[in-house]
Amino acid sequence: MTFEDEIIAKWIRRVIAGGMMMEEKINPYKNAQKQFDQAAALMDIDKNILPRLRKTNFELEVNFPVMTDNGEIKMFTGYRVRHKFMTPTKGGIRYAPSVDLDEIKALAFLMTWKCAVVDLPFSGAKGGITCDPRTLSKGELERMTRRYTYEMRNVFHPDRDVPAPDMGTNAEVMAWIMDTYSIIENNGNTVSSVVTGKPVELYGSQGRAEATGRGVVQIAERAWREFYRGDLKGMKVAVQGFGNVGSVSAKQLELRGCKVVAVSDINGTIHNKRGLGIDDVIAYSLKTKTLQGYPNAEHSGVKDILELPVDILVPAALENQLTPENAPRIKAKMVVEGANAPTTVDAEKILAANGTIVVPDILANAGGVTVSYFEWAQDKQELQWEEQRVYDELSKYMDRAFVRVKNAAKQYNTDLRTGAYVLAIGKVANYVKMRGHFP
Ligand SMILES: NC(=O)c1ccc[n+]([C@@H]2O[C@H](COP(=O)([O-])OP(=O)(O)OC[C@H]3O[C@@H](n4cnc5c(N)ncnc54)[C@H](O)[C@@H]3O)[C@@H](O)[C@H]2O)c1
């Protein structure tokens, strides 16, 4: 490469990086704080309490080595953030290239309000590692997880901070966390309640894997009935993201008679106007690890799914998907947030002006943490509930939360998201007020 070539290459890299920075401008933590502020402004809350609630209060960044399969050492950056009021704090662990401190702070902050909406005795936390898990072998994933757990040995604890799965992690990863923690902190004796979302055979709860998607669809059904006076049968649906939350939501919607016309993953959208067969799509994506090449559908770009002519859109991938740029083109009558923070504050204003109902993440996807709470409680008592009991309890919690959010929204003459925040902030503010300020 000549000197000029190098300069040009550098310049191109800078332009690409600049473009990416422009895309990444929406800070999910600031976005969540704006949602919080909108609700707090409607409430009469002690001015000494609000600043404590508005910020996460524990942030840890660790850089640690992992040996790759070919014997090289690669450095990884991991995080754990807590928003500590009621303990233990609770929240998932994300493995994704997008993971940074602000993303994890946003997700920890949201967890507090989510736990309060469903009335769990937890506040929020979140963790993650900046990585692309698809490029790591199973051995590398395991070594990375165990080393991250070691770095977090003074943070994770059954009564202090209890992780769970999130994007890019699963029950197997939770099993490695439990095993590593038990070895390091308890001489190899099992500490099952230090993490939730474990395999059922390894002190996990029945129904945890399905919990978030089931909750999403139960809330979608309640909200649809509330705002459009009908059931879900025959409604056209699109689901963005076909992982844990997206695939279970799509299946549950299909079971309720919806026509799931499109689903997507990181590689693109698949679309069939007559409706996709979700079992078939699940079988295909489990086998190939992608929706690419799926035979019975049209294929299009990753974000095309968001703008399709459907009744209900379930974003179930990642944050900042509905932005002021695409919000004017969203055709769904209702957006049900399976993902955390998929809608920016400014996009939501545009959606509201167009009459689209947004069912917020801190209500819609709270089923996962609810069954994580059941799992933690089962582990503490060393017993296991039957699947039906888990689903019945989950259904009760979600139903109660929906009614409370709806009533708060009505009382404050506001939307569902602000109603959910009002409910949650009221609960946590009261808790903090009763405990007082130390020293
Ligand atoms: N797992 C849970 O219990 C749970 C609970 C509450 C909320 N959530 C939230 O739900 C969302 C999905 O989590 P999950 O556990 O299903 O993750 P997952 O890793 O199982 O699946 C993620 C899906 O999103 C797709 N995806 C990733 N990047 C994408 C992109 N840029 N564009 C389109 N699709 C993309 C992936 O291909 C995959 O299909 C996240 O926002 C997570 O925080 C998860």
mmCIF file with all atom_site columns, N, CA, C and O and ligand atoms in Angstrom, residues 94 107 114 126 165-169 208 212 240-246 264-266 302 316-319 321 338-340 365 368, ligand 1:
data_model
loop_
_atom_site.group_PDB
_atom_site.id
_atom_site.type_symbol
_atom_site.label_atom_id
_atom_site.label_alt_id
_atom_site.label_comp_id
_atom_site.label_asym_id
_atom_site.label_entity_id
_atom_site.label_seq_id
_atom_site.pdbx_PDB_ins_code
_atom_site.Cartn_x
_atom_site.Cartn_y
_atom_site.Cartn_z
_atom_site.occupancy
_atom_site.B_iso_or_equiv
_atom_site.pdbx_formal_charge
_atom_site.auth_seq_id
_atom_site.auth_comp_id
_atom_site.auth_asym_id
_atom_site.auth_atom_id
_atom_site.pdbx_PDB_model_num
ATOM   1   N N   . ARG A 1 94  ? -25.785 -9.664  29.100 1.00 0.00 ? 94  ARG A N   1
ATOM   2   C CA  . ARG A 1 94  ? -25.872 -9.582  27.639 1.00 0.00 ? 94  ARG A CA  1
ATOM   3   C C   . ARG A 1 94  ? -24.497 -9.781  27.016 1.00 0.00 ? 94  ARG A C   1
ATOM   4   O O   . ARG A 1 94  ? -23.528 -9.165  27.455 1.00 0.00 ? 94  ARG A O   1
ATOM   5   N N   . LEU A 1 107 ? -30.149 -0.514  30.875 1.00 0.00 ? 107 LEU A N   1
ATOM   6   C CA  . LEU A 1 107 ? -30.878 -1.758  31.110 1.00 0.00 ? 107 LEU A CA  1
ATOM   7   C C   . LEU A 1 107 ? -31.048 -2.019  32.606 1.00 0.00 ? 107 LEU A C   1
ATOM   8   O O   . LEU A 1 107 ? -32.088 -2.513  33.046 1.00 0.00 ? 107 LEU A O   1
ATOM   9   N N   . LYS A 1 114 ? -39.186 -2.046  36.056 1.00 0.00 ? 114 LYS A N   1
ATOM   10  C CA  . LYS A 1 114 ? -39.899 -3.258  35.647 1.00 0.00 ? 114 LYS A CA  1
ATOM   11  C C   . LYS A 1 114 ? -40.267 -4.109  36.880 1.00 0.00 ? 114 LYS A C   1
ATOM   12  O O   . LYS A 1 114 ? -41.398 -4.566  37.025 1.00 0.00 ? 114 LYS A O   1
ATOM   13  N N   . LYS A 1 126 ? -27.810 -5.004  35.663 1.00 0.00 ? 126 LYS A N   1
ATOM   14  C CA  . LYS A 1 126 ? -27.562 -5.599  34.340 1.00 0.00 ? 126 LYS A CA  1
ATOM   15  C C   . LYS A 1 126 ? -26.074 -5.781  34.168 1.00 0.00 ? 126 LYS A C   1
ATOM   16  O O   . LYS A 1 126 ? -25.282 -5.047  34.769 1.00 0.00 ? 126 LYS A O   1
ATOM   17  N N   . PRO A 1 165 ? -30.387 -14.638 32.137 1.00 0.00 ? 165 PRO A N   1
ATOM   18  C CA  . PRO A 1 165 ? -30.037 -14.502 30.711 1.00 0.00 ? 165 PRO A CA  1
ATOM   19  C C   . PRO A 1 165 ? -30.565 -13.210 30.082 1.00 0.00 ? 165 PRO A C   1
ATOM   20  O O   . PRO A 1 165 ? -31.558 -12.645 30.542 1.00 0.00 ? 165 PRO A O   1
ATOM   21  N N   . ASP A 1 166 ? -29.907 -12.761 29.059 1.00 0.00 ? 166 ASP A N   1
ATOM   22  C CA  . ASP A 1 166 ? -30.401 -11.674 28.207 1.00 0.00 ? 166 ASP A CA  1
ATOM   23  C C   . ASP A 1 166 ? -29.881 -11.987 26.799 1.00 0.00 ? 166 ASP A C   1
ATOM   24  O O   . ASP A 1 166 ? -29.483 -13.139 26.530 1.00 0.00 ? 166 ASP A O   1
ATOM   25  N N   . MET A 1 167 ? -29.860 -10.993 25.940 1.00 0.00 ? 167 MET A N   1
ATOM   26  C CA  . MET A 1 167 ? -29.435 -11.230 24.565 1.00 0.00 ? 167 MET A CA  1
ATOM   27  C C   . MET A 1 167 ? -28.054 -11.894 24.512 1.00 0.00 ? 167 MET A C   1
ATOM   28  O O   . MET A 1 167 ? -27.127 -11.441 25.183 1.00 0.00 ? 167 MET A O   1
ATOM   29  N N   . GLY A 1 168 ? -27.948 -12.947 23.751 1.00 0.00 ? 168 GLY A N   1
ATOM   30  C CA  . GLY A 1 168 ? -26.660 -13.599 23.543 1.00 0.00 ? 168 GLY A CA  1
ATOM   31  C C   . GLY A 1 168 ? -26.269 -14.580 24.641 1.00 0.00 ? 168 GLY A C   1
ATOM   32  O O   . GLY A 1 168 ? -25.225 -15.225 24.553 1.00 0.00 ? 168 GLY A O   1
ATOM   33  N N   . THR A 1 169 ? -27.075 -14.699 25.688 1.00 0.00 ? 169 THR A N   1
ATOM   34  C CA  . THR A 1 169 ? -26.790 -15.700 26.732 1.00 0.00 ? 169 THR A CA  1
ATOM   35  C C   . THR A 1 169 ? -28.006 -16.607 26.901 1.00 0.00 ? 169 THR A C   1
ATOM   36  O O   . THR A 1 169 ? -29.102 -16.265 26.461 1.00 0.00 ? 169 THR A O   1
ATOM   37  N N   . ARG A 1 208 ? -39.279 -20.939 32.700 1.00 0.00 ? 208 ARG A N   1
ATOM   38  C CA  . ARG A 1 208 ? -38.490 -19.698 32.626 1.00 0.00 ? 208 ARG A CA  1
ATOM   39  C C   . ARG A 1 208 ? -38.164 -19.329 31.181 1.00 0.00 ? 208 ARG A C   1
ATOM   40  O O   . ARG A 1 208 ? -38.230 -18.172 30.787 1.00 0.00 ? 208 ARG A O   1
ATOM   41  N N   . THR A 1 212 ? -40.836 -14.822 29.235 1.00 0.00 ? 212 THR A N   1
ATOM   42  C CA  . THR A 1 212 ? -40.897 -13.453 28.703 1.00 0.00 ? 212 THR A CA  1
ATOM   43  C C   . THR A 1 212 ? -41.888 -13.383 27.538 1.00 0.00 ? 212 THR A C   1
ATOM   44  O O   . THR A 1 212 ? -42.769 -12.516 27.509 1.00 0.00 ? 212 THR A O   1
ATOM   45  N N   . GLN A 1 240 ? -39.909 -8.616  15.438 1.00 0.00 ? 240 GLN A N   1
ATOM   46  C CA  . GLN A 1 240 ? -38.484 -8.364  15.140 1.00 0.00 ? 240 GLN A CA  1
ATOM   47  C C   . GLN A 1 240 ? -37.599 -9.084  16.161 1.00 0.00 ? 240 GLN A C   1
ATOM   48  O O   . GLN A 1 240 ? -37.756 -8.888  17.363 1.00 0.00 ? 240 GLN A O   1
ATOM   49  N N   . GLY A 1 241 ? -36.674 -9.907  15.690 1.00 0.00 ? 241 GLY A N   1
ATOM   50  C CA  . GLY A 1 241 ? -35.820 -10.703 16.601 1.00 0.00 ? 241 GLY A CA  1
ATOM   51  C C   . GLY A 1 241 ? -36.457 -12.062 16.761 1.00 0.00 ? 241 GLY A C   1
ATOM   52  O O   . GLY A 1 241 ? -37.659 -12.164 17.062 1.00 0.00 ? 241 GLY A O   1
ATOM   53  N N   . PHE A 1 242 ? -35.666 -13.107 16.533 1.00 0.00 ? 242 PHE A N   1
ATOM   54  C CA  . PHE A 1 242 ? -36.229 -14.452 16.619 1.00 0.00 ? 242 PHE A CA  1
ATOM   55  C C   . PHE A 1 242 ? -35.386 -15.295 17.559 1.00 0.00 ? 242 PHE A C   1
ATOM   56  O O   . PHE A 1 242 ? -35.068 -16.448 17.301 1.00 0.00 ? 242 PHE A O   1
ATOM   57  N N   . GLY A 1 243 ? -35.040 -14.695 18.702 1.00 0.00 ? 243 GLY A N   1
ATOM   58  C CA  . GLY A 1 243 ? -34.322 -15.434 19.736 1.00 0.00 ? 243 GLY A CA  1
ATOM   59  C C   . GLY A 1 243 ? -35.315 -15.916 20.767 1.00 0.00 ? 243 GLY A C   1
ATOM   60  O O   . GLY A 1 243 ? -36.460 -16.274 20.437 1.00 0.00 ? 243 GLY A O   1
ATOM   61  N N   . ASN A 1 244 ? -34.912 -15.884 22.022 1.00 0.00 ? 244 ASN A N   1
ATOM   62  C CA  . ASN A 1 244 ? -35.780 -16.376 23.091 1.00 0.00 ? 244 ASN A CA  1
ATOM   63  C C   . ASN A 1 244 ? -37.118 -15.632 23.085 1.00 0.00 ? 244 ASN A C   1
ATOM   64  O O   . ASN A 1 244 ? -38.186 -16.234 22.955 1.00 0.00 ? 244 ASN A O   1
ATOM   65  N N   . VAL A 1 245 ? -37.082 -14.319 23.215 1.00 0.00 ? 245 VAL A N   1
ATOM   66  C CA  . VAL A 1 245 ? -38.323 -13.550 23.366 1.00 0.00 ? 245 VAL A CA  1
ATOM   67  C C   . VAL A 1 245 ? -39.137 -13.566 22.073 1.00 0.00 ? 245 VAL A C   1
ATOM   68  O O   . VAL A 1 245 ? -40.353 -13.798 22.072 1.00 0.00 ? 245 VAL A O   1
ATOM   69  N N   . GLY A 1 246 ? -38.467 -13.317 20.945 1.00 0.00 ? 246 GLY A N   1
ATOM   70  C CA  . GLY A 1 246 ? -39.175 -13.214 19.661 1.00 0.00 ? 246 GLY A CA  1
ATOM   71  C C   . GLY A 1 246 ? -39.821 -14.523 19.243 1.00 0.00 ? 246 GLY A C   1
ATOM   72  O O   . GLY A 1 246 ? -40.995 -14.547 18.841 1.00 0.00 ? 246 GLY A O   1
ATOM   73  N N   . SER A 1 264 ? -37.904 -11.598 11.989 1.00 0.00 ? 264 SER A N   1
ATOM   74  C CA  . SER A 1 264 ? -36.586 -11.208 11.502 1.00 0.00 ? 264 SER A CA  1
ATOM   75  C C   . SER A 1 264 ? -35.514 -11.620 12.492 1.00 0.00 ? 264 SER A C   1
ATOM   76  O O   . SER A 1 264 ? -35.814 -11.901 13.653 1.00 0.00 ? 264 SER A O   1
ATOM   77  N N   . ASP A 1 265 ? -34.282 -11.628 12.026 1.00 0.00 ? 265 ASP A N   1
ATOM   78  C CA  . ASP A 1 265 ? -33.141 -11.767 12.936 1.00 0.00 ? 265 ASP A CA  1
ATOM   79  C C   . ASP A 1 265 ? -32.073 -10.809 12.450 1.00 0.00 ? 265 ASP A C   1
ATOM   80  O O   . ASP A 1 265 ? -32.328 -9.962  11.581 1.00 0.00 ? 265 ASP A O   1
ATOM   81  N N   . ILE A 1 266 ? -30.863 -10.966 12.986 1.00 0.00 ? 266 ILE A N   1
ATOM   82  C CA  . ILE A 1 266 ? -29.791 -10.013 12.671 1.00 0.00 ? 266 ILE A CA  1
ATOM   83  C C   . ILE A 1 266 ? -29.438 -10.009 11.183 1.00 0.00 ? 266 ILE A C   1
ATOM   84  O O   . ILE A 1 266 ? -28.879 -9.054  10.666 1.00 0.00 ? 266 ILE A O   1
ATOM   85  N N   . VAL A 1 302 ? -32.894 -6.116  7.193  1.00 0.00 ? 302 VAL A N   1
ATOM   86  C CA  . VAL A 1 302 ? -33.052 -6.293  8.636  1.00 0.00 ? 302 VAL A CA  1
ATOM   87  C C   . VAL A 1 302 ? -34.167 -5.412  9.205  1.00 0.00 ? 302 VAL A C   1
ATOM   88  O O   . VAL A 1 302 ? -34.984 -5.861  10.004 1.00 0.00 ? 302 VAL A O   1
ATOM   89  N N   . ALA A 1 316 ? -38.491 -7.358  19.340 1.00 0.00 ? 316 ALA A N   1
ATOM   90  C CA  . ALA A 1 316 ? -37.944 -8.270  20.355 1.00 0.00 ? 316 ALA A CA  1
ATOM   91  C C   . ALA A 1 316 ? -36.468 -8.534  20.075 1.00 0.00 ? 316 ALA A C   1
ATOM   92  O O   . ALA A 1 316 ? -35.981 -9.648  20.225 1.00 0.00 ? 316 ALA A O   1
ATOM   93  N N   . ALA A 1 317 ? -35.765 -7.474  19.654 1.00 0.00 ? 317 ALA A N   1
ATOM   94  C CA  . ALA A 1 317 ? -34.329 -7.639  19.384 1.00 0.00 ? 317 ALA A CA  1
ATOM   95  C C   . ALA A 1 317 ? -33.517 -6.732  20.301 1.00 0.00 ? 317 ALA A C   1
ATOM   96  O O   . ALA A 1 317 ? -33.056 -7.151  21.343 1.00 0.00 ? 317 ALA A O   1
ATOM   97  N N   . LEU A 1 318 ? -33.364 -5.456  19.905 1.00 0.00 ? 318 LEU A N   1
ATOM   98  C CA  . LEU A 1 318 ? -32.520 -4.582  20.721 1.00 0.00 ? 318 LEU A CA  1
ATOM   99  C C   . LEU A 1 318 ? -33.080 -3.167  20.775 1.00 0.00 ? 318 LEU A C   1
ATOM   100 O O   . LEU A 1 318 ? -34.155 -2.908  20.222 1.00 0.00 ? 318 LEU A O   1
ATOM   101 N N   . GLU A 1 319 ? -32.355 -2.280  21.457 1.00 0.00 ? 319 GLU A N   1
ATOM   102 C CA  . GLU A 1 319 ? -32.892 -0.938  21.707 1.00 0.00 ? 319 GLU A CA  1
ATOM   103 C C   . GLU A 1 319 ? -32.787 -0.041  20.466 1.00 0.00 ? 319 GLU A C   1
ATOM   104 O O   . GLU A 1 319 ? -32.113 -0.380  19.498 1.00 0.00 ? 319 GLU A O   1
ATOM   105 N N   . GLN A 1 321 ? -34.777 0.896   18.022 1.00 0.00 ? 321 GLN A N   1
ATOM   106 C CA  . GLN A 1 321 ? -35.218 0.438   16.705 1.00 0.00 ? 321 GLN A CA  1
ATOM   107 C C   . GLN A 1 321 ? -36.254 1.359   16.091 1.00 0.00 ? 321 GLN A C   1
ATOM   108 O O   . GLN A 1 321 ? -36.283 1.570   14.891 1.00 0.00 ? 321 GLN A O   1
ATOM   109 N N   . GLY A 1 338 ? -41.305 -6.216  23.315 1.00 0.00 ? 338 GLY A N   1
ATOM   110 C CA  . GLY A 1 338 ? -40.670 -7.416  23.859 1.00 0.00 ? 338 GLY A CA  1
ATOM   111 C C   . GLY A 1 338 ? -39.236 -7.120  24.247 1.00 0.00 ? 338 GLY A C   1
ATOM   112 O O   . GLY A 1 338 ? -38.718 -7.595  25.257 1.00 0.00 ? 338 GLY A O   1
ATOM   113 N N   . ALA A 1 339 ? -38.560 -6.294  23.433 1.00 0.00 ? 339 ALA A N   1
ATOM   114 C CA  . ALA A 1 339 ? -37.181 -5.886  23.730 1.00 0.00 ? 339 ALA A CA  1
ATOM   115 C C   . ALA A 1 339 ? -37.194 -4.800  24.793 1.00 0.00 ? 339 ALA A C   1
ATOM   116 O O   . ALA A 1 339 ? -38.236 -4.187  25.071 1.00 0.00 ? 339 ALA A O   1
ATOM   117 N N   . ASN A 1 340 ? -36.032 -4.531  25.357 1.00 0.00 ? 340 ASN A N   1
ATOM   118 C CA  . ASN A 1 340 ? -35.886 -3.387  26.241 1.00 0.00 ? 340 ASN A CA  1
ATOM   119 C C   . ASN A 1 340 ? -35.528 -2.164  25.416 1.00 0.00 ? 340 ASN A C   1
ATOM   120 O O   . ASN A 1 340 ? -34.639 -2.230  24.558 1.00 0.00 ? 340 ASN A O   1
ATOM   121 N N   . ASN A 1 365 ? -42.467 -6.907  28.856 1.00 0.00 ? 365 ASN A N   1
ATOM   122 C CA  . ASN A 1 365 ? -41.514 -8.027  28.915 1.00 0.00 ? 365 ASN A CA  1
ATOM   123 C C   . ASN A 1 365 ? -41.128 -8.420  30.344 1.00 0.00 ? 365 ASN A C   1
ATOM   124 O O   . ASN A 1 365 ? -40.131 -9.105  30.565 1.00 0.00 ? 365 ASN A O   1
ATOM   125 N N   . GLY A 1 368 ? -40.256 -12.351 32.177 1.00 0.00 ? 368 GLY A N   1
ATOM   126 C CA  . GLY A 1 368 ? -38.977 -13.036 32.385 1.00 0.00 ? 368 GLY A CA  1
ATOM   127 C C   . GLY A 1 368 ? -38.485 -12.854 33.806 1.00 0.00 ? 368 GLY A C   1
ATOM   128 O O   . GLY A 1 368 ? -38.169 -13.835 34.501 1.00 0.00 ? 368 GLY A O   1
HETATM 129 N N1  . LIG B 2 .   ? -34.407 -13.240 27.642 1.00 0.00 ? 1   LIG B N1  1
HETATM 130 C C1  . LIG B 2 .   ? -35.242 -12.662 28.460 1.00 0.00 ? 1   LIG B C1  1
HETATM 131 O O1  . LIG B 2 .   ? -35.805 -13.297 29.356 1.00 0.00 ? 1   LIG B O1  1
HETATM 132 C C2  . LIG B 2 .   ? -35.588 -11.210 28.305 1.00 0.00 ? 1   LIG B C2  1
HETATM 133 C C3  . LIG B 2 .   ? -36.429 -10.629 29.260 1.00 0.00 ? 1   LIG B C3  1
HETATM 134 C C4  . LIG B 2 .   ? -36.829 -9.300  29.099 1.00 0.00 ? 1   LIG B C4  1
HETATM 135 C C5  . LIG B 2 .   ? -36.364 -8.580  28.009 1.00 0.00 ? 1   LIG B C5  1
HETATM 136 N N2  . LIG B 2 .   ? -35.519 -9.158  27.125 1.00 0.00 ? 1   LIG B N2  1
HETATM 137 C C6  . LIG B 2 .   ? -35.070 -8.337  25.983 1.00 0.00 ? 1   LIG B C6  1
HETATM 138 O O2  . LIG B 2 .   ? -35.552 -8.920  24.777 1.00 0.00 ? 1   LIG B O2  1
HETATM 139 C C7  . LIG B 2 .   ? -34.637 -8.649  23.710 1.00 0.00 ? 1   LIG B C7  1
HETATM 140 C C8  . LIG B 2 .   ? -34.219 -9.952  23.057 1.00 0.00 ? 1   LIG B C8  1
HETATM 141 O O3  . LIG B 2 .   ? -33.620 -10.792 24.045 1.00 0.00 ? 1   LIG B O3  1
HETATM 142 P P1  . LIG B 2 .   ? -33.481 -12.372 23.831 1.00 0.00 ? 1   LIG B P1  1
HETATM 143 O O4  . LIG B 2 .   ? -33.162 -12.930 25.149 1.00 0.00 ? 1   LIG B O4  1
HETATM 144 O O5  . LIG B 2 .   ? -34.612 -12.862 23.023 1.00 0.00 ? 1   LIG B O5  1
HETATM 145 O O6  . LIG B 2 .   ? -32.143 -12.414 22.946 1.00 0.00 ? 1   LIG B O6  1
HETATM 146 P P2  . LIG B 2 .   ? -31.644 -13.589 21.989 1.00 0.00 ? 1   LIG B P2  1
HETATM 147 O O7  . LIG B 2 .   ? -30.168 -13.452 21.952 1.00 0.00 ? 1   LIG B O7  1
HETATM 148 O O8  . LIG B 2 .   ? -32.242 -14.878 22.339 1.00 0.00 ? 1   LIG B O8  1
HETATM 149 O O9  . LIG B 2 .   ? -32.240 -13.148 20.550 1.00 0.00 ? 1   LIG B O9  1
HETATM 150 C C9  . LIG B 2 .   ? -31.967 -11.911 19.978 1.00 0.00 ? 1   LIG B C9  1
HETATM 151 C C10 . LIG B 2 .   ? -32.551 -11.893 18.571 1.00 0.00 ? 1   LIG B C10 1
HETATM 152 O O10 . LIG B 2 .   ? -32.374 -10.569 18.034 1.00 0.00 ? 1   LIG B O10 1
HETATM 153 C C11 . LIG B 2 .   ? -31.737 -10.670 16.773 1.00 0.00 ? 1   LIG B C11 1
HETATM 154 N N3  . LIG B 2 .   ? -30.923 -9.473  16.557 1.00 0.00 ? 1   LIG B N3  1
HETATM 155 C C12 . LIG B 2 .   ? -29.762 -9.144  17.149 1.00 0.00 ? 1   LIG B C12 1
HETATM 156 N N4  . LIG B 2 .   ? -29.310 -7.990  16.647 1.00 0.00 ? 1   LIG B N4  1
HETATM 157 C C13 . LIG B 2 .   ? -30.233 -7.586  15.759 1.00 0.00 ? 1   LIG B C13 1
HETATM 158 C C14 . LIG B 2 .   ? -30.334 -6.470  14.898 1.00 0.00 ? 1   LIG B C14 1
HETATM 159 N N5  . LIG B 2 .   ? -29.356 -5.527  14.850 1.00 0.00 ? 1   LIG B N5  1
HETATM 160 N N6  . LIG B 2 .   ? -31.439 -6.366  14.120 1.00 0.00 ? 1   LIG B N6  1
HETATM 161 C C15 . LIG B 2 .   ? -32.403 -7.321  14.153 1.00 0.00 ? 1   LIG B C15 1
HETATM 162 N N7  . LIG B 2 .   ? -32.343 -8.401  14.928 1.00 0.00 ? 1   LIG B N7  1
HETATM 163 C C16 . LIG B 2 .   ? -31.273 -8.523  15.705 1.00 0.00 ? 1   LIG B C16 1
HETATM 164 C C17 . LIG B 2 .   ? -30.890 -11.928 16.850 1.00 0.00 ? 1   LIG B C17 1
HETATM 165 O O11 . LIG B 2 .   ? -30.556 -12.417 15.566 1.00 0.00 ? 1   LIG B O11 1
HETATM 166 C C18 . LIG B 2 .   ? -31.844 -12.827 17.602 1.00 0.00 ? 1   LIG B C18 1
HETATM 167 O O12 . LIG B 2 .   ? -32.794 -13.372 16.699 1.00 0.00 ? 1   LIG B O12 1
HETATM 168 C C19 . LIG B 2 .   ? -33.499 -7.838  24.347 1.00 0.00 ? 1   LIG B C19 1
HETATM 169 O O13 . LIG B 2 .   ? -33.808 -6.470  24.239 1.00 0.00 ? 1   LIG B O13 1
HETATM 170 C C20 . LIG B 2 .   ? -33.570 -8.250  25.809 1.00 0.00 ? 1   LIG B C20 1
HETATM 171 O O14 . LIG B 2 .   ? -32.997 -7.277  26.664 1.00 0.00 ? 1   LIG B O14 1
HETATM 172 C C21 . LIG B 2 .   ? -35.117 -10.456 27.240 1.00 0.00 ? 1   LIG B C21 1
#
